Every structure is written in C-alpha cells, then in structure tokens.
Amino acid sequence: MTHRHHASHGHHRISSLNRAFLIGIALNVLFVVVEFLAGLWYGSMSLLSDAGHNLSDVFSLLLAMLAFRLAQVRPTQRYTYGYKKSTVLISLFNSLLLLIAVGIIIAESVGRMLHPAPIQGGAIAWTAGIGVLVNGFTAWLFMKDRKRDLNVKGAYLHMAADALVSVGVLVSGLVIVRTGWTIVDPIVGMIIAVVIVASVWSLTRDSLRLSLDGVPAGIDVAELERRMIAVEGVEAVHHIHVWAMSTTENALTAHVLLSDPCMMVQVKPRLKAMLSEAGICHATLECEIVAEHCSGRCE
C-alpha cells in the first residue's frame, strides 16, 4: 500500500512539472512575440534587446524540461544509470546562462550611462508590466518543487530574476514618464544584476560540485559514518564515497566492518533504510570481517 502511495505521488509530481514547463514555455514564447512587435512599433532598442533576453529564457526552460525528461529514461546496457547525469550538466549550463545574462545587463547598463539615449518610458512601462505578470506566474509554477531539483530551481531563478528585471524596468519606465530622468534605467539595471548574481551563486556552486562528483549539499559524510556505526553489528565504516547520480538522486558506496559475519542479513537492510532516510536512494555496501585486510588501493 505504501509503495502504491509513493508511486502515485511521484507520477503526480511528474505530470505537474510537465504541465508547468509547457505552460511556462508557451507563455514566455507569447511574451517574446508581443515584446518584439512592441519594440518594432515604438522603435525601442531596449524592448528588442529584452525580447532577445527573454528568448534565451525560453531556451533555458526547454533545457530544464529536457533534463526532466532525460531523468525518466530507463537504463540501458551502455548507460547503466540512464541519462540521469545529464540533469547535472544541464543545471550547470543553465546557471552559466544566467550569469551570461547578468553580464549582458551590466554591459547594456554601462553603455546607456556612457551614451544616454531617448527612452519611451510609457511603452517600456506597459510592456514591463506584462513581463512582471508572465515571469512572476511562471516562477510561481516552479516555486513548490525548486528545493527538490536543481533544474527546477534553475527554471525558478530564471523566471524570478526576469520578474525582478521587469519590476525594475516598470519602475524606471514610470519614473522616466514623470521626470524624464533616463539615467534611472541603467542604474536600476545594475542594481538588478547584483541581486541576480547573489541569488544564482548557490545554484552555480551546487551544480559545479555535483558535476565534479562532490558530496551533494545537505549531506554530512561524518554524520553518515556516525549513524552507520551506531547500527547494531557494525564495528566500523571506511572508504565512504557519496555523489549525485542526478539532480534528485544520490548514491553511496562504503566498506562496512561487521562484528559478526552472520549478522550481514540483518545489518544491510537497516543500513539501507537509514541511508534512504538521509537522502541516499542507491547504496552499495561491501561487508567485511575483522580478519579481512582492506588495502584501500584505488580508493
């Protein structure tokens, strides 16, 4: 009964995220078209450049959805883990895309400070208002699952960052309409860029660590060893390796020294149950006895 409940919950989450990606992509494609046409109509380079930036977000959402789909692919004899690791690589690529977008925002802001140009505040304001709604709603679609998967977190950060950019553009557009101070636009852009870098840094750091098979965030190897030794029948644990198979699944290998080899049948299920609670769904345990010699070569 429990197994059916978990399977049903997992299937519901997969369907929910599929729907979130499809809705988010459709909304953002529509917004890119509207913003591009508005840019042509008003002759606004800022709207046209922002349309290009939002098109890169559509690409980012497509990549995140691809990673989500690849994680569901069954293992083969050539790829015994399936394509789960691709989710980590796509997460890293998406975080780098965000940083590139920040670089573009900073470059454009500096350029506008050095070479001020007339800006149609009204056109920018109403277009940015639509952007706040579209990007804010898309970010909300991923808010619930952002802590479970780095790719979902990346999609959430992309959309939240764009919503923040749109808020800044909306405010600057209204200020320009009332005061004519065009310098407000690049200043707001620089402030937003700093905020985005601060929020994206953790995604980039975690993605890079996982791509190098580092220990996933939230897992303390020393604490795992302590809890494993606390299991009855376990004398010691060594050669522990923990890494991420994907952005949602972690694996572990370890050598377990038993006080009595006859207890292996009881000890292994207890250890795996404890590790599962700690967020490690794939554990490979090599049981040893005191008389055995483990050289640890190639560890």
PDB file of C-alpha atoms in Angstrom:
ATOM      1  CA  MET A   1       0.000   0.000   0.000  1.00  0.00           C
ATOM      2  CA  THR A   2       2.814   2.402   0.897  1.00  0.00           C
ATOM      3  CA  HIS A   3       4.608   1.635  -2.341  1.00  0.00           C
ATOM      4  CA  ARG A   4       1.475   2.470  -4.353  1.00  0.00           C
ATOM      5  CA  HIS A   5       1.097   5.761  -2.488  1.00  0.00           C
ATOM      6  CA  HIS A   6       4.686   6.809  -3.251  1.00  0.00           C
ATOM      7  CA  ALA A   7       4.361   5.740  -6.889  1.00  0.00           C
ATOM      8  CA  SER A   8       1.139   7.726  -7.231  1.00  0.00           C
ATOM      9  CA  HIS A   9       2.740  10.794  -5.603  1.00  0.00           C
ATOM     10  CA  GLY A  10       5.774  10.546  -7.898  1.00  0.00           C
ATOM     11  CA  HIS A  11       3.578  10.249 -11.006  1.00  0.00           C
ATOM     12  CA  HIS A  12       1.520  13.268  -9.877  1.00  0.00           C
ATOM     13  CA  ARG A  13       4.713  15.329  -9.435  1.00  0.00           C
ATOM     14  CA  ILE A  14       5.992  14.323 -12.896  1.00  0.00           C
ATOM     15  CA  SER A  15       2.666  15.289 -14.524  1.00  0.00           C
ATOM     16  CA  SER A  16       2.553  18.546 -12.552  1.00  0.00           C
ATOM     17  CA  LEU A  17       6.087  19.575 -13.581  1.00  0.00           C
ATOM     18  CA  ASN A  18       5.471  18.597 -17.218  1.00  0.00           C
ATOM     19  CA  ARG A  19       2.441  20.863 -17.220  1.00  0.00           C
ATOM     20  CA  ALA A  20       4.402  23.667 -15.502  1.00  0.00           C
ATOM     21  CA  PHE A  21       7.156  23.534 -18.143  1.00  0.00           C
ATOM     22  CA  LEU A  22       4.692  23.503 -21.053  1.00  0.00           C
ATOM     23  CA  ILE A  23       2.659  26.409 -19.646  1.00  0.00           C
ATOM     24  CA  GLY A  24       5.801  28.397 -18.826  1.00  0.00           C
ATOM     25  CA  ILE A  25       7.285  27.888 -22.301  1.00  0.00           C
ATOM     26  CA  ALA A  26       4.013  28.799 -24.062  1.00  0.00           C
ATOM     27  CA  LEU A  27       3.529  31.981 -22.003  1.00  0.00           C
ATOM     28  CA  ASN A  28       7.110  33.143 -22.488  1.00  0.00           C
ATOM     29  CA  VAL A  29       7.082  32.497 -26.245  1.00  0.00           C
ATOM     30  CA  LEU A  30       3.904  34.592 -26.488  1.00  0.00           C
ATOM     31  CA  PHE A  31       5.509  37.368 -24.419  1.00  0.00           C
ATOM     32  CA  VAL A  32       8.648  37.366 -26.609  1.00  0.00           C
ATOM     33  CA  VAL A  33       6.462  37.836 -29.707  1.00  0.00           C
ATOM     34  CA  VAL A  34       4.493  40.704 -28.070  1.00  0.00           C
ATOM     35  CA  GLU A  35       7.659  42.421 -26.832  1.00  0.00           C
ATOM     36  CA  PHE A  36       9.390  42.053 -30.199  1.00  0.00           C
ATOM     37  CA  LEU A  37       6.416  43.549 -32.065  1.00  0.00           C
ATOM     38  CA  ALA A  38       6.171  46.387 -29.498  1.00  0.00           C
ATOM     39  CA  GLY A  39       9.870  47.091 -29.957  1.00  0.00           C
ATOM     40  CA  LEU A  40       9.428  47.327 -33.732  1.00  0.00           C
ATOM     41  CA  TRP A  41       6.319  49.516 -33.384  1.00  0.00           C
ATOM     42  CA  TYR A  42       7.910  52.012 -30.977  1.00  0.00           C
ATOM     43  CA  GLY A  43      11.396  51.739 -32.433  1.00  0.00           C
ATOM     44  CA  SER A  44      12.734  50.806 -28.988  1.00  0.00           C
ATOM     45  CA  MET A  45      16.081  49.030 -28.924  1.00  0.00           C
ATOM     46  CA  SER A  46      15.677  48.298 -25.199  1.00  0.00           C
ATOM     47  CA  LEU A  47      12.444  46.369 -25.853  1.00  0.00           C
ATOM     48  CA  LEU A  48      14.010  44.473 -28.763  1.00  0.00           C
ATOM     49  CA  SER A  49      17.089  43.543 -26.698  1.00  0.00           C
ATOM     50  CA  ASP A  50      14.891  42.450 -23.788  1.00  0.00           C
ATOM     51  CA  ALA A  51      12.872  40.298 -26.201  1.00  0.00           C
ATOM     52  CA  GLY A  52      16.137  38.585 -27.157  1.00  0.00           C
ATOM     53  CA  HIS A  53      16.950  38.109 -23.475  1.00  0.00           C
ATOM     54  CA  ASN A  54      13.518  36.562 -22.841  1.00  0.00           C
ATOM     55  CA  LEU A  55      14.029  34.267 -25.824  1.00  0.00           C
ATOM     56  CA  SER A  56      17.119  32.914 -24.033  1.00  0.00           C
ATOM     57  CA  ASP A  57      14.844  32.177 -21.044  1.00  0.00           C
ATOM     58  CA  VAL A  58      12.581  30.114 -23.297  1.00  0.00           C
ATOM     59  CA  PHE A  59      15.696  28.191 -24.321  1.00  0.00           C
ATOM     60  CA  SER A  60      16.573  27.741 -20.648  1.00  0.00           C
ATOM     61  CA  LEU A  61      13.096  26.361 -19.872  1.00  0.00           C
ATOM     62  CA  LEU A  62      13.382  23.970 -22.821  1.00  0.00           C
ATOM     63  CA  LEU A  63      16.728  22.727 -21.467  1.00  0.00           C
ATOM     64  CA  ALA A  64      15.297  22.249 -17.969  1.00  0.00           C
ATOM     65  CA  MET A  65      12.351  20.304 -19.407  1.00  0.00           C
ATOM     66  CA  LEU A  66      14.778  18.201 -21.475  1.00  0.00           C
ATOM     67  CA  ALA A  67      16.740  17.374 -18.310  1.00  0.00           C
ATOM     68  CA  PHE A  68      13.497  16.469 -16.543  1.00  0.00           C
ATOM     69  CA  ARG A  69      12.543  14.123 -19.393  1.00  0.00           C
ATOM     70  CA  LEU A  70      16.032  12.584 -19.635  1.00  0.00           C
ATOM     71  CA  ALA A  71      15.894  11.723 -15.929  1.00  0.00           C
ATOM     72  CA  GLN A  72      12.926   9.449 -16.714  1.00  0.00           C
ATOM     73  CA  VAL A  73      14.770   7.459 -19.424  1.00  0.00           C
ATOM     74  CA  ARG A  74      15.325   3.826 -18.472  1.00  0.00           C
ATOM     75  CA  PRO A  75      18.897   2.498 -18.066  1.00  0.00           C
ATOM     76  CA  THR A  76      20.485   0.543 -20.911  1.00  0.00           C
ATOM     77  CA  GLN A  77      23.462  -1.802 -21.094  1.00  0.00           C
ATOM     78  CA  ARG A  78      25.601   1.069 -22.371  1.00  0.00           C
ATOM     79  CA  TYR A  79      24.183   3.699 -19.967  1.00  0.00           C
ATOM     80  CA  THR A  80      23.503   1.698 -16.816  1.00  0.00           C
ATOM     81  CA  TYR A  81      22.296   4.789 -14.929  1.00  0.00           C
ATOM     82  CA  GLY A  82      20.256   6.023 -17.876  1.00  0.00           C
ATOM     83  CA  TYR A  83      20.803   9.726 -18.655  1.00  0.00           C
ATOM     84  CA  LYS A  84      20.437  10.920 -15.083  1.00  0.00           C
ATOM     85  CA  LYS A  85      23.822  12.670 -15.009  1.00  0.00           C
ATOM     86  CA  SER A  86      22.742  14.910 -17.894  1.00  0.00           C
ATOM     87  CA  THR A  87      20.457  16.694 -15.437  1.00  0.00           C
ATOM     88  CA  VAL A  88      23.539  17.905 -13.524  1.00  0.00           C
ATOM     89  CA  LEU A  89      25.281  19.109 -16.691  1.00  0.00           C
ATOM     90  CA  ILE A  90      22.164  20.953 -17.885  1.00  0.00           C
ATOM     91  CA  SER A  91      21.782  22.544 -14.449  1.00  0.00           C
ATOM     92  CA  LEU A  92      25.375  23.828 -14.656  1.00  0.00           C
ATOM     93  CA  PHE A  93      24.807  25.110 -18.199  1.00  0.00           C
ATOM     94  CA  ASN A  94      21.613  26.898 -17.130  1.00  0.00           C
ATOM     95  CA  SER A  95      23.363  28.597 -14.215  1.00  0.00           C
ATOM     96  CA  LEU A  96      26.081  29.799 -16.610  1.00  0.00           C
ATOM     97  CA  LEU A  97      23.362  31.133 -18.942  1.00  0.00           C
ATOM     98  CA  LEU A  98      22.012  33.180 -16.055  1.00  0.00           C
ATOM     99  CA  LEU A  99      25.454  34.629 -15.350  1.00  0.00           C
ATOM    100  CA  ILE A 100      25.895  35.467 -19.052  1.00  0.00           C
ATOM    101  CA  ALA A 101      22.514  37.230 -18.970  1.00  0.00           C
ATOM    102  CA  VAL A 102      23.741  39.240 -15.974  1.00  0.00           C
ATOM    103  CA  GLY A 103      26.868  40.192 -17.919  1.00  0.00           C
ATOM    104  CA  ILE A 104      24.702  41.436 -20.809  1.00  0.00           C
ATOM    105  CA  ILE A 105      22.546  43.506 -18.424  1.00  0.00           C
ATOM    106  CA  ILE A 106      25.647  45.104 -16.869  1.00  0.00           C
ATOM    107  CA  ALA A 107      27.203  45.824 -20.289  1.00  0.00           C
ATOM    108  CA  GLU A 108      23.988  47.415 -21.573  1.00  0.00           C
ATOM    109  CA  SER A 109      23.579  49.455 -18.377  1.00  0.00           C
ATOM    110  CA  VAL A 110      27.148  50.788 -18.569  1.00  0.00           C
ATOM    111  CA  GLY A 111      26.644  51.577 -22.280  1.00  0.00           C
ATOM    112  CA  ARG A 112      23.497  53.587 -21.524  1.00  0.00           C
ATOM    113  CA  MET A 113      25.285  55.500 -18.776  1.00  0.00           C
ATOM    114  CA  LEU A 114      28.102  56.441 -21.150  1.00  0.00           C
ATOM    115  CA  HIS A 115      25.833  57.129 -24.128  1.00  0.00           C
ATOM    116  CA  PRO A 116      22.354  58.197 -22.919  1.00  0.00           C
ATOM    117  CA  ALA A 117      19.563  57.827 -25.468  1.00  0.00           C
ATOM    118  CA  PRO A 118      15.907  58.908 -25.512  1.00  0.00           C
ATOM    119  CA  ILE A 119      13.677  56.273 -23.927  1.00  0.00           C
ATOM    120  CA  GLN A 120       9.908  55.941 -24.374  1.00  0.00           C
ATOM    121  CA  GLY A 121       9.002  55.397 -20.731  1.00  0.00           C
ATOM    122  CA  GLY A 122       5.321  54.662 -21.336  1.00  0.00           C
ATOM    123  CA  ALA A 123       5.915  51.888 -23.877  1.00  0.00           C
ATOM    124  CA  ILE A 124       8.596  50.350 -21.675  1.00  0.00           C
ATOM    125  CA  ALA A 125       6.370  50.538 -18.581  1.00  0.00           C
ATOM    126  CA  TRP A 126       3.335  48.753 -20.007  1.00  0.00           C
ATOM    127  CA  THR A 127       5.455  46.076 -21.703  1.00  0.00           C
ATOM    128  CA  ALA A 128       7.385  45.518 -18.463  1.00  0.00           C
ATOM    129  CA  GLY A 129       4.055  45.244 -16.615  1.00  0.00           C
ATOM    130  CA  ILE A 130       3.101  42.307 -18.831  1.00  0.00           C
ATOM    131  CA  GLY A 131       6.552  40.844 -18.161  1.00  0.00           C
ATOM    132  CA  VAL A 132       6.026  41.035 -14.401  1.00  0.00           C
ATOM    133  CA  LEU A 133       2.788  39.042 -14.725  1.00  0.00           C
ATOM    134  CA  VAL A 134       4.152  36.432 -17.159  1.00  0.00           C
ATOM    135  CA  ASN A 135       7.503  35.859 -15.427  1.00  0.00           C
ATOM    136  CA  GLY A 136       6.016  36.053 -11.930  1.00  0.00           C
ATOM    137  CA  PHE A 137       3.352  33.462 -12.752  1.00  0.00           C
ATOM    138  CA  THR A 138       5.913  31.168 -14.429  1.00  0.00           C
ATOM    139  CA  ALA A 139       8.208  31.410 -11.383  1.00  0.00           C
ATOM    140  CA  TRP A 140       5.235  30.524  -9.162  1.00  0.00           C
ATOM    141  CA  LEU A 141       4.680  27.340 -11.213  1.00  0.00           C
ATOM    142  CA  PHE A 142       8.132  26.090 -10.111  1.00  0.00           C
ATOM    143  CA  MET A 143       8.204  27.509  -6.578  1.00  0.00           C
ATOM    144  CA  LYS A 144       6.900  24.375  -4.841  1.00  0.00           C
ATOM    145  CA  ASP A 145       9.494  21.992  -6.351  1.00  0.00           C
ATOM    146  CA  ARG A 146      12.526  24.326  -6.514  1.00  0.00           C
ATOM    147  CA  LYS A 147      14.202  22.697  -3.473  1.00  0.00           C
ATOM    148  CA  ARG A 148      13.870  19.147  -4.822  1.00  0.00           C
ATOM    149  CA  ASP A 149      15.714  19.550  -8.130  1.00  0.00           C
ATOM    150  CA  LEU A 150      18.484  21.901  -9.281  1.00  0.00           C
ATOM    151  CA  ASN A 151      16.974  22.184 -12.772  1.00  0.00           C
ATOM    152  CA  VAL A 152      13.609  23.202 -11.353  1.00  0.00           C
ATOM    153  CA  LYS A 153      15.476  25.636  -9.094  1.00  0.00           C
ATOM    154  CA  GLY A 154      17.258  26.988 -12.165  1.00  0.00           C
ATOM    155  CA  ALA A 155      13.955  27.481 -14.009  1.00  0.00           C
ATOM    156  CA  TYR A 156      12.514  29.186 -10.934  1.00  0.00           C
ATOM    157  CA  LEU A 157      15.531  31.510 -10.603  1.00  0.00           C
ATOM    158  CA  HIS A 158      15.452  32.377 -14.314  1.00  0.00           C
ATOM    159  CA  MET A 159      11.795  33.377 -14.123  1.00  0.00           C
ATOM    160  CA  ALA A 160      12.086  35.096 -10.722  1.00  0.00           C
ATOM    161  CA  ALA A 161      15.109  37.047 -11.972  1.00  0.00           C
ATOM    162  CA  ASP A 162      13.199  38.109 -15.083  1.00  0.00           C
ATOM    163  CA  ALA A 163      10.206  39.134 -12.976  1.00  0.00           C
ATOM    164  CA  LEU A 164      12.601  41.236 -10.896  1.00  0.00           C
ATOM    165  CA  VAL A 165      14.094  42.765 -14.052  1.00  0.00           C
ATOM    166  CA  SER A 166      10.581  43.566 -15.303  1.00  0.00           C
ATOM    167  CA  VAL A 167       9.689  45.226 -11.974  1.00  0.00           C
ATOM    168  CA  GLY A 168      12.824  47.351 -12.241  1.00  0.00           C
ATOM    169  CA  VAL A 169      12.058  48.272 -15.861  1.00  0.00           C
ATOM    170  CA  LEU A 170       8.449  49.089 -14.918  1.00  0.00           C
ATOM    171  CA  VAL A 171       9.575  51.392 -12.096  1.00  0.00           C
ATOM    172  CA  SER A 172      12.214  53.074 -14.249  1.00  0.00           C
ATOM    173  CA  GLY A 173       9.694  53.500 -17.086  1.00  0.00           C
ATOM    174  CA  LEU A 174       7.204  55.255 -14.777  1.00  0.00           C
ATOM    175  CA  VAL A 175       9.944  57.471 -13.324  1.00  0.00           C
ATOM    176  CA  ILE A 176      11.089  58.431 -16.832  1.00  0.00           C
ATOM    177  CA  VAL A 177       7.497  59.292 -17.847  1.00  0.00           C
ATOM    178  CA  ARG A 178       7.114  61.614 -14.848  1.00  0.00           C
ATOM    179  CA  THR A 179      10.607  63.135 -14.633  1.00  0.00           C
ATOM    180  CA  GLY A 180      12.446  62.453 -17.890  1.00  0.00           C
ATOM    181  CA  TRP A 181      15.430  61.097 -15.925  1.00  0.00           C
ATOM    182  CA  THR A 182      16.673  58.436 -18.371  1.00  0.00           C
ATOM    183  CA  ILE A 183      19.685  57.711 -16.119  1.00  0.00           C
ATOM    184  CA  VAL A 184      17.287  55.792 -13.842  1.00  0.00           C
ATOM    185  CA  ASP A 185      17.083  52.949 -16.397  1.00  0.00           C
ATOM    186  CA  PRO A 186      20.774  51.840 -16.328  1.00  0.00           C
ATOM    187  CA  ILE A 187      21.053  52.400 -12.560  1.00  0.00           C
ATOM    188  CA  VAL A 188      18.099  50.056 -11.937  1.00  0.00           C
ATOM    189  CA  GLY A 189      19.669  47.564 -14.370  1.00  0.00           C
ATOM    190  CA  MET A 190      22.927  47.495 -12.384  1.00  0.00           C
ATOM    191  CA  ILE A 191      21.107  47.001  -9.074  1.00  0.00           C
ATOM    192  CA  ILE A 192      19.059  44.127 -10.521  1.00  0.00           C
ATOM    193  CA  ALA A 193      22.224  42.478 -11.912  1.00  0.00           C
ATOM    194  CA  VAL A 194      23.806  42.431  -8.440  1.00  0.00           C
ATOM    195  CA  VAL A 195      20.650  40.898  -6.917  1.00  0.00           C
ATOM    196  CA  ILE A 196      20.540  38.184  -9.611  1.00  0.00           C
ATOM    197  CA  VAL A 197      24.219  37.251  -9.073  1.00  0.00           C
ATOM    198  CA  ALA A 198      23.572  36.892  -5.337  1.00  0.00           C
ATOM    199  CA  SER A 199      20.617  34.556  -5.926  1.00  0.00           C
ATOM    200  CA  VAL A 200      22.270  32.489  -8.688  1.00  0.00           C
ATOM    201  CA  TRP A 201      25.578  31.889  -6.910  1.00  0.00           C
ATOM    202  CA  SER A 202      24.278  28.939  -4.843  1.00  0.00           C
ATOM    203  CA  LEU A 203      22.859  27.265  -7.985  1.00  0.00           C
ATOM    204  CA  THR A 204      26.186  27.618  -9.822  1.00  0.00           C
ATOM    205  CA  ARG A 205      28.184  26.368  -6.815  1.00  0.00           C
ATOM    206  CA  ASP A 206      25.933  23.316  -6.268  1.00  0.00           C
ATOM    207  CA  SER A 207      25.825  22.450  -9.986  1.00  0.00           C
ATOM    208  CA  LEU A 208      29.615  22.650 -10.285  1.00  0.00           C
ATOM    209  CA  ARG A 209      30.098  20.479  -7.188  1.00  0.00           C
ATOM    210  CA  LEU A 210      27.724  17.796  -8.482  1.00  0.00           C
ATOM    211  CA  SER A 211      29.331  17.796 -11.944  1.00  0.00           C
ATOM    212  CA  LEU A 212      32.660  17.000 -10.215  1.00  0.00           C
ATOM    213  CA  ASP A 213      31.017  14.178  -8.204  1.00  0.00           C
ATOM    214  CA  GLY A 214      31.307  16.182  -4.996  1.00  0.00           C
ATOM    215  CA  VAL A 215      29.142  15.410  -1.966  1.00  0.00           C
ATOM    216  CA  PRO A 216      25.634  16.853  -2.552  1.00  0.00           C
ATOM    217  CA  ALA A 217      24.529  19.792  -0.392  1.00  0.00           C
ATOM    218  CA  GLY A 218      22.759  18.748   2.798  1.00  0.00           C
ATOM    219  CA  ILE A 219      24.735  15.515   3.246  1.00  0.00           C
ATOM    220  CA  ASP A 220      27.357  15.334   6.005  1.00  0.00           C
ATOM    221  CA  VAL A 221      29.680  12.347   5.422  1.00  0.00           C
ATOM    222  CA  ALA A 222      30.999  12.388   9.023  1.00  0.00           C
ATOM    223  CA  GLU A 223      27.431  12.314  10.353  1.00  0.00           C
ATOM    224  CA  LEU A 224      26.546   9.471   7.962  1.00  0.00           C
ATOM    225  CA  GLU A 225      29.525   7.456   9.225  1.00  0.00           C
ATOM    226  CA  ARG A 226      28.491   8.069  12.840  1.00  0.00           C
ATOM    227  CA  ARG A 227      24.924   6.915  12.161  1.00  0.00           C
ATOM    228  CA  MET A 228      26.110   3.833  10.259  1.00  0.00           C
ATOM    229  CA  ILE A 229      28.427   2.784  13.114  1.00  0.00           C
ATOM    230  CA  ALA A 230      25.519   3.221  15.538  1.00  0.00           C
ATOM    231  CA  VAL A 231      23.658   0.369  13.772  1.00  0.00           C
ATOM    232  CA  GLU A 232      23.883  -2.842  15.791  1.00  0.00           C
ATOM    233  CA  GLY A 233      26.502  -5.239  14.401  1.00  0.00           C
ATOM    234  CA  VAL A 234      28.617  -2.552  12.693  1.00  0.00           C
ATOM    235  CA  GLU A 235      32.148  -2.187  14.062  1.00  0.00           C
ATOM    236  CA  ALA A 236      33.461   0.451  11.650  1.00  0.00           C
ATOM    237  CA  VAL A 237      32.851   2.050   8.263  1.00  0.00           C
ATOM    238  CA  HIS A 238      35.506   3.251   5.803  1.00  0.00           C
ATOM    239  CA  HIS A 239      36.061   4.162   2.135  1.00  0.00           C
ATOM    240  CA  ILE A 240      32.797   6.116   2.032  1.00  0.00           C
ATOM    241  CA  HIS A 241      32.008   7.783  -1.287  1.00  0.00           C
ATOM    242  CA  VAL A 242      28.892   9.887  -1.846  1.00  0.00           C
ATOM    243  CA  TRP A 243      27.945  11.530  -5.146  1.00  0.00           C
ATOM    244  CA  ALA A 244      24.913  12.639  -7.143  1.00  0.00           C
ATOM    245  CA  MET A 245      23.524  10.365  -9.860  1.00  0.00           C
ATOM    246  CA  SER A 246      21.241  13.212 -10.928  1.00  0.00           C
ATOM    247  CA  THR A 247      19.898  16.461  -9.510  1.00  0.00           C
ATOM    248  CA  THR A 248      17.428  14.441  -7.402  1.00  0.00           C
ATOM    249  CA  GLU A 249      19.136  11.074  -6.670  1.00  0.00           C
ATOM    250  CA  ASN A 250      22.230  10.409  -4.556  1.00  0.00           C
ATOM    251  CA  ALA A 251      24.427   7.304  -4.348  1.00  0.00           C
ATOM    252  CA  LEU A 252      26.883   5.878  -1.822  1.00  0.00           C
ATOM    253  CA  THR A 253      29.492   3.145  -1.670  1.00  0.00           C
ATOM    254  CA  ALA A 254      31.133   2.066   1.583  1.00  0.00           C
ATOM    255  CA  HIS A 255      33.029  -0.771   3.249  1.00  0.00           C
ATOM    256  CA  VAL A 256      31.280  -1.955   6.397  1.00  0.00           C
ATOM    257  CA  LEU A 257      33.227  -3.879   9.074  1.00  0.00           C
ATOM    258  CA  LEU A 258      30.939  -6.349  10.874  1.00  0.00           C
ATOM    259  CA  SER A 259      31.422  -7.712  14.369  1.00  0.00           C
ATOM    260  CA  ASP A 260      29.814 -10.979  13.253  1.00  0.00           C
ATOM    261  CA  PRO A 261      29.557 -12.010   9.563  1.00  0.00           C
ATOM    262  CA  CYS A 262      26.330 -13.876  10.331  1.00  0.00           C
ATOM    263  CA  MET A 263      24.641 -10.526  11.021  1.00  0.00           C
ATOM    264  CA  MET A 264      25.055  -9.288   7.456  1.00  0.00           C
ATOM    265  CA  VAL A 265      21.489 -10.270   6.514  1.00  0.00           C
ATOM    266  CA  GLN A 266      20.112  -8.083   9.329  1.00  0.00           C
ATOM    267  CA  VAL A 267      22.611  -5.227   9.085  1.00  0.00           C
ATOM    268  CA  LYS A 268      22.362  -4.415   5.366  1.00  0.00           C
ATOM    269  CA  PRO A 269      18.597  -3.655   5.282  1.00  0.00           C
ATOM    270  CA  ARG A 270      18.935  -1.473   8.412  1.00  0.00           C
ATOM    271  CA  LEU A 271      21.806   0.493   6.897  1.00  0.00           C
ATOM    272  CA  LYS A 272      19.986   0.981   3.580  1.00  0.00           C
ATOM    273  CA  ALA A 273      16.818   2.125   5.341  1.00  0.00           C
ATOM    274  CA  MET A 274      18.810   4.650   7.380  1.00  0.00           C
ATOM    275  CA  LEU A 275      20.641   5.896   4.274  1.00  0.00           C
ATOM    276  CA  SER A 276      17.366   6.238   2.389  1.00  0.00           C
ATOM    277  CA  GLU A 277      16.052   8.492   5.159  1.00  0.00           C
ATOM    278  CA  ALA A 278      19.239  10.559   4.795  1.00  0.00           C
ATOM    279  CA  GLY A 279      18.506  11.148   1.087  1.00  0.00           C
ATOM    280  CA  ILE A 280      20.618   8.356  -0.443  1.00  0.00           C
ATOM    281  CA  CYS A 281      18.490   6.095  -2.598  1.00  0.00           C
ATOM    282  CA  HIS A 282      21.290   3.962  -4.113  1.00  0.00           C
ATOM    283  CA  ALA A 283      23.705   2.371  -1.610  1.00  0.00           C
ATOM    284  CA  THR A 284      26.316  -0.271  -2.410  1.00  0.00           C
ATOM    285  CA  LEU A 285      27.779  -1.794   0.769  1.00  0.00           C
ATOM    286  CA  GLU A 286      30.755  -4.162   0.893  1.00  0.00           C
ATOM    287  CA  CYS A 287      30.701  -6.089   4.160  1.00  0.00           C
ATOM    288  CA  GLU A 288      33.972  -7.176   5.765  1.00  0.00           C
ATOM    289  CA  ILE A 289      35.058  -9.028   8.897  1.00  0.00           C
ATOM    290  CA  VAL A 290      37.858  -8.073  11.300  1.00  0.00           C
ATOM    291  CA  ALA A 291      40.253 -10.718   9.886  1.00  0.00           C
ATOM    292  CA  GLU A 292      39.999  -9.279   6.350  1.00  0.00           C
ATOM    293  CA  HIS A 293      42.663  -6.916   5.030  1.00  0.00           C
ATOM    294  CA  CYS A 294      41.371  -3.936   3.030  1.00  0.00           C
ATOM    295  CA  SER A 295      44.241  -2.192   1.290  1.00  0.00           C
ATOM    296  CA  GLY A 296      42.090   0.666   0.032  1.00  0.00           C
ATOM    297  CA  ARG A 297      44.151   0.820  -3.149  1.00  0.00           C
ATOM    298  CA  CYS A 298      42.401   2.810  -5.938  1.00  0.00           C
ATOM    299  CA  GLU A 299      40.139   4.497  -3.376  1.00  0.00           C
TER     300      GLU A 299
END
